[in-house]
Short mmCIF file of C-alpha atoms in Angstrom, two decimals:
data_model
loop_
_atom_site.label_atom_id
_atom_site.label_comp_id
_atom_site.label_asym_id
_atom_site.label_seq_id
_atom_site.Cartn_x
_atom_site.Cartn_y
_atom_site.Cartn_z
CA MET A 815 22.33 51.84 15.21
CA LYS A 816 18.91 53.54 14.55
CA LYS A 817 19.36 53.17 10.83
CA ILE A 818 19.65 49.33 11.30
CA CYS A 819 16.94 49.04 14.06
CA LEU A 820 14.26 50.93 12.32
CA PRO A 821 14.13 49.00 9.01
CA PHE A 822 14.37 45.74 11.06
CA LEU A 823 11.31 46.70 13.23
CA ILE A 824 9.37 47.87 10.04
CA PHE A 825 10.20 44.52 8.46
CA LEU A 826 9.26 42.49 11.53
CA PHE A 827 5.81 44.23 11.97
CA SER A 828 5.02 44.07 8.26
CA THR A 829 5.71 40.35 8.20
CA ASN A 830 3.37 39.77 11.11
CA SER A 831 0.58 41.70 9.50
CA TYR A 832 0.80 39.71 6.33
CA CYS A 833 0.76 36.28 7.95
CA GLN A 834 -2.46 34.39 7.82
CA LYS A 835 -3.85 32.45 10.74
CA TYR A 836 -4.14 28.70 10.13
CA VAL A 837 -7.74 27.50 10.32
CA ALA A 838 -8.07 23.74 10.90
CA THR A 839 -10.71 22.14 8.60
CA LYS A 840 -12.55 19.20 9.85
CA ALA A 841 -12.29 16.23 7.54
CA GLN A 842 -15.24 14.02 7.13
CA VAL A 843 -15.18 10.30 6.25
CA SER A 844 -17.09 9.50 3.09
CA SER A 845 -20.43 7.65 3.48
CA PHE A 846 -18.85 4.48 1.96
CA LEU A 847 -15.92 4.39 4.44
CA SER A 848 -18.20 5.15 7.44
CA LYS A 849 -20.23 2.07 6.64
CA SER A 850 -17.18 -0.11 5.91
CA TYR A 851 -15.35 -2.41 8.34
CA TYR A 852 -12.63 -5.00 8.56
CA SER A 853 -11.92 -7.87 10.86
CA ILE A 854 -8.63 -9.87 11.34
CA ASN A 855 -8.92 -13.28 13.15
CA PHE A 856 -6.44 -15.89 14.07
CA GLY A 857 -7.07 -19.58 14.68
CA GLY A 858 -6.13 -23.05 13.48
CA ILE A 859 -6.71 -25.21 10.42
CA PHE A 860 -6.37 -28.88 11.30
CA TYR A 861 -6.11 -30.45 7.93
CA PRO A 862 -5.75 -34.30 7.68
CA PHE A 863 -2.91 -34.49 5.10
CA SER A 864 -0.89 -37.73 5.25
CA ASN A 865 0.86 -40.27 2.93
CA ALA A 866 -2.66 -41.67 2.10
CA ASN A 867 -3.13 -38.51 0.02
CA LEU A 868 -0.12 -39.28 -2.26
CA ILE A 869 -0.46 -41.55 -5.35
CA ASP A 870 0.82 -45.07 -5.02
CA GLY A 871 4.62 -45.29 -5.02
CA TYR A 872 5.21 -42.06 -3.20
CA LYS A 873 5.63 -41.50 0.56
CA THR A 874 7.45 -39.44 3.06
CA ASP A 875 8.59 -39.98 6.58
CA THR A 876 8.23 -36.41 7.84
CA TYR A 877 5.87 -33.47 7.39
CA SER A 878 6.05 -29.79 8.08
CA LYS A 879 2.65 -28.79 9.49
CA ASN A 880 1.68 -25.47 10.89
CA THR A 881 -1.95 -25.24 12.02
CA PHE A 882 -1.88 -21.53 12.82
CA SER A 883 -3.96 -19.58 10.33
CA GLY A 884 -5.56 -16.13 9.80
CA ARG A 885 -8.60 -14.70 8.30
CA LEU A 886 -9.13 -11.26 6.77
CA LEU A 887 -12.78 -10.10 6.44
CA LEU A 888 -13.97 -6.97 4.69
CA GLY A 889 -17.54 -5.80 5.31
CA TYR A 890 -20.07 -3.08 4.27
CA LYS A 891 -23.11 -2.20 6.25
CA ILE A 892 -26.08 -2.04 3.88
CA THR A 893 -28.33 -1.03 6.72
CA PRO A 894 -27.49 -0.76 10.41
CA ASN A 895 -28.51 -4.50 10.91
CA LEU A 896 -27.53 -5.97 7.48
CA ALA A 897 -24.06 -6.20 5.98
CA VAL A 898 -22.25 -7.98 3.05
CA GLN A 899 -18.85 -9.51 3.80
CA PHE A 900 -15.94 -10.89 1.78
CA GLY A 901 -13.35 -12.95 3.58
CA THR A 902 -10.30 -14.99 2.92
CA LEU A 903 -8.66 -17.64 5.14
CA ARG A 904 -5.30 -19.31 4.84
CA PRO A 905 -2.62 -21.02 6.96
CA ALA A 906 0.45 -19.14 8.09
CA SER A 907 2.56 -21.60 6.18
CA TRP A 908 1.74 -24.31 3.75
CA PHE A 909 1.64 -28.06 4.62
CA LYS A 910 4.87 -29.59 3.30
CA TYR A 911 5.93 -33.15 2.51
CA ASN A 912 9.66 -33.45 3.36
CA ASN A 913 12.12 -35.72 1.50
CA ILE A 914 9.51 -37.60 -0.65
CA ASN A 915 10.78 -41.13 -1.40
CA ASN A 916 14.06 -40.29 0.38
CA ILE A 917 15.40 -38.58 -2.79
CA GLY A 918 15.26 -34.99 -1.55
CA TYR A 919 11.91 -33.85 -3.00
CA GLU A 920 10.23 -31.32 -0.75
CA ARG A 921 6.81 -30.10 -2.01
CA SER A 922 4.01 -28.10 -0.38
CA VAL A 923 0.20 -28.26 -0.66
CA TRP A 924 -1.44 -24.95 -0.71
CA ILE A 925 -4.88 -24.44 0.79
CA ASN A 926 -7.10 -21.42 1.30
CA ALA A 927 -10.69 -20.36 1.46
CA TRP A 928 -12.79 -17.42 0.48
CA SER A 929 -16.42 -16.46 1.45
CA LEU A 930 -19.05 -14.00 0.38
CA SER A 931 -21.93 -13.69 2.90
CA LEU A 932 -24.72 -11.57 4.28
CA LYS A 933 -24.65 -10.85 8.09
CA LYS A 934 -27.85 -10.03 9.88
CA ASN A 935 -27.80 -8.62 13.39
CA ILE A 936 -30.79 -9.12 15.74
CA ALA A 937 -30.88 -6.95 18.85
CA LEU A 938 -32.31 -8.87 21.90
CA THR A 939 -31.89 -5.89 24.25
CA LYS A 940 -30.10 -2.59 24.11
CA LYS A 941 -26.84 -4.34 25.14
CA LEU A 942 -27.20 -7.77 23.68
CA SER A 943 -27.56 -8.93 20.16
CA VAL A 944 -27.04 -12.02 18.14
CA PHE A 945 -26.16 -12.33 14.42
CA GLY A 946 -26.65 -14.91 11.62
CA GLU A 947 -24.53 -15.36 8.60
CA ALA A 948 -25.32 -17.06 5.20
CA GLY A 949 -23.42 -17.11 1.97
CA ILE A 950 -21.15 -19.07 -0.32
CA ALA A 951 -17.59 -20.25 0.14
CA ASN A 952 -14.83 -21.87 -1.96
CA VAL A 953 -11.95 -23.96 -0.51
CA THR A 954 -9.05 -24.38 -2.94
CA ARG A 955 -6.20 -26.97 -2.55
CA ILE A 956 -3.22 -26.76 -4.94
CA GLY A 957 -1.27 -29.95 -5.04
CA PHE A 958 1.97 -30.72 -6.65
CA SER A 959 3.76 -32.83 -9.23
CA ILE A 960 7.25 -34.34 -9.56
CA GLU A 961 8.73 -34.64 -13.00
CA ASP A 962 5.43 -33.93 -14.74
CA GLU A 963 3.49 -36.69 -12.74
CA ILE A 964 0.74 -35.40 -10.56
CA ILE A 965 1.44 -36.66 -7.03
CA TYR A 966 -1.14 -34.65 -5.19
CA SER A 967 -4.11 -33.40 -7.29
CA ASP A 968 -5.68 -29.92 -7.18
CA ALA A 969 -9.25 -29.65 -5.76
CA HIS A 970 -11.87 -26.97 -5.51
CA PHE A 971 -14.87 -27.39 -3.07
CA ALA A 972 -17.83 -25.00 -3.10
CA SER A 973 -20.31 -24.59 -0.28
CA ILE A 974 -23.48 -22.73 0.48
#
């Protein structure tokens, strides 16, 4: 029994003496990431699509309309009070014309917007501030065609 115990104890103690202690290192976020932020917003887009938007000779009795929408915004703080932002906005599902001309055509109209802006924070007190935002935006609408005829045309609108 001593012949088995002694080598086992020597092995056990020698293993413990060679083990290294784990030293946790503190990770630091890079300067770029520490100044970056994102924002996710939800709301509604109340677009006025109707049969009046279709060319003459095409109409539908029903629409599929979902006003719920979302916006994703990515920002970077240039200074503590000035940031540059890029955002995109789109509905949860596209507006759809159901059963166009009662022959089974179902087509959707895609709409989305993107923006690039500067945001300036102005501190009124230690706990209260206001901000202003200025920039450019682009709203894009992708229409549809049926049998190579454009029924609802594409459009792009820019804004400052």
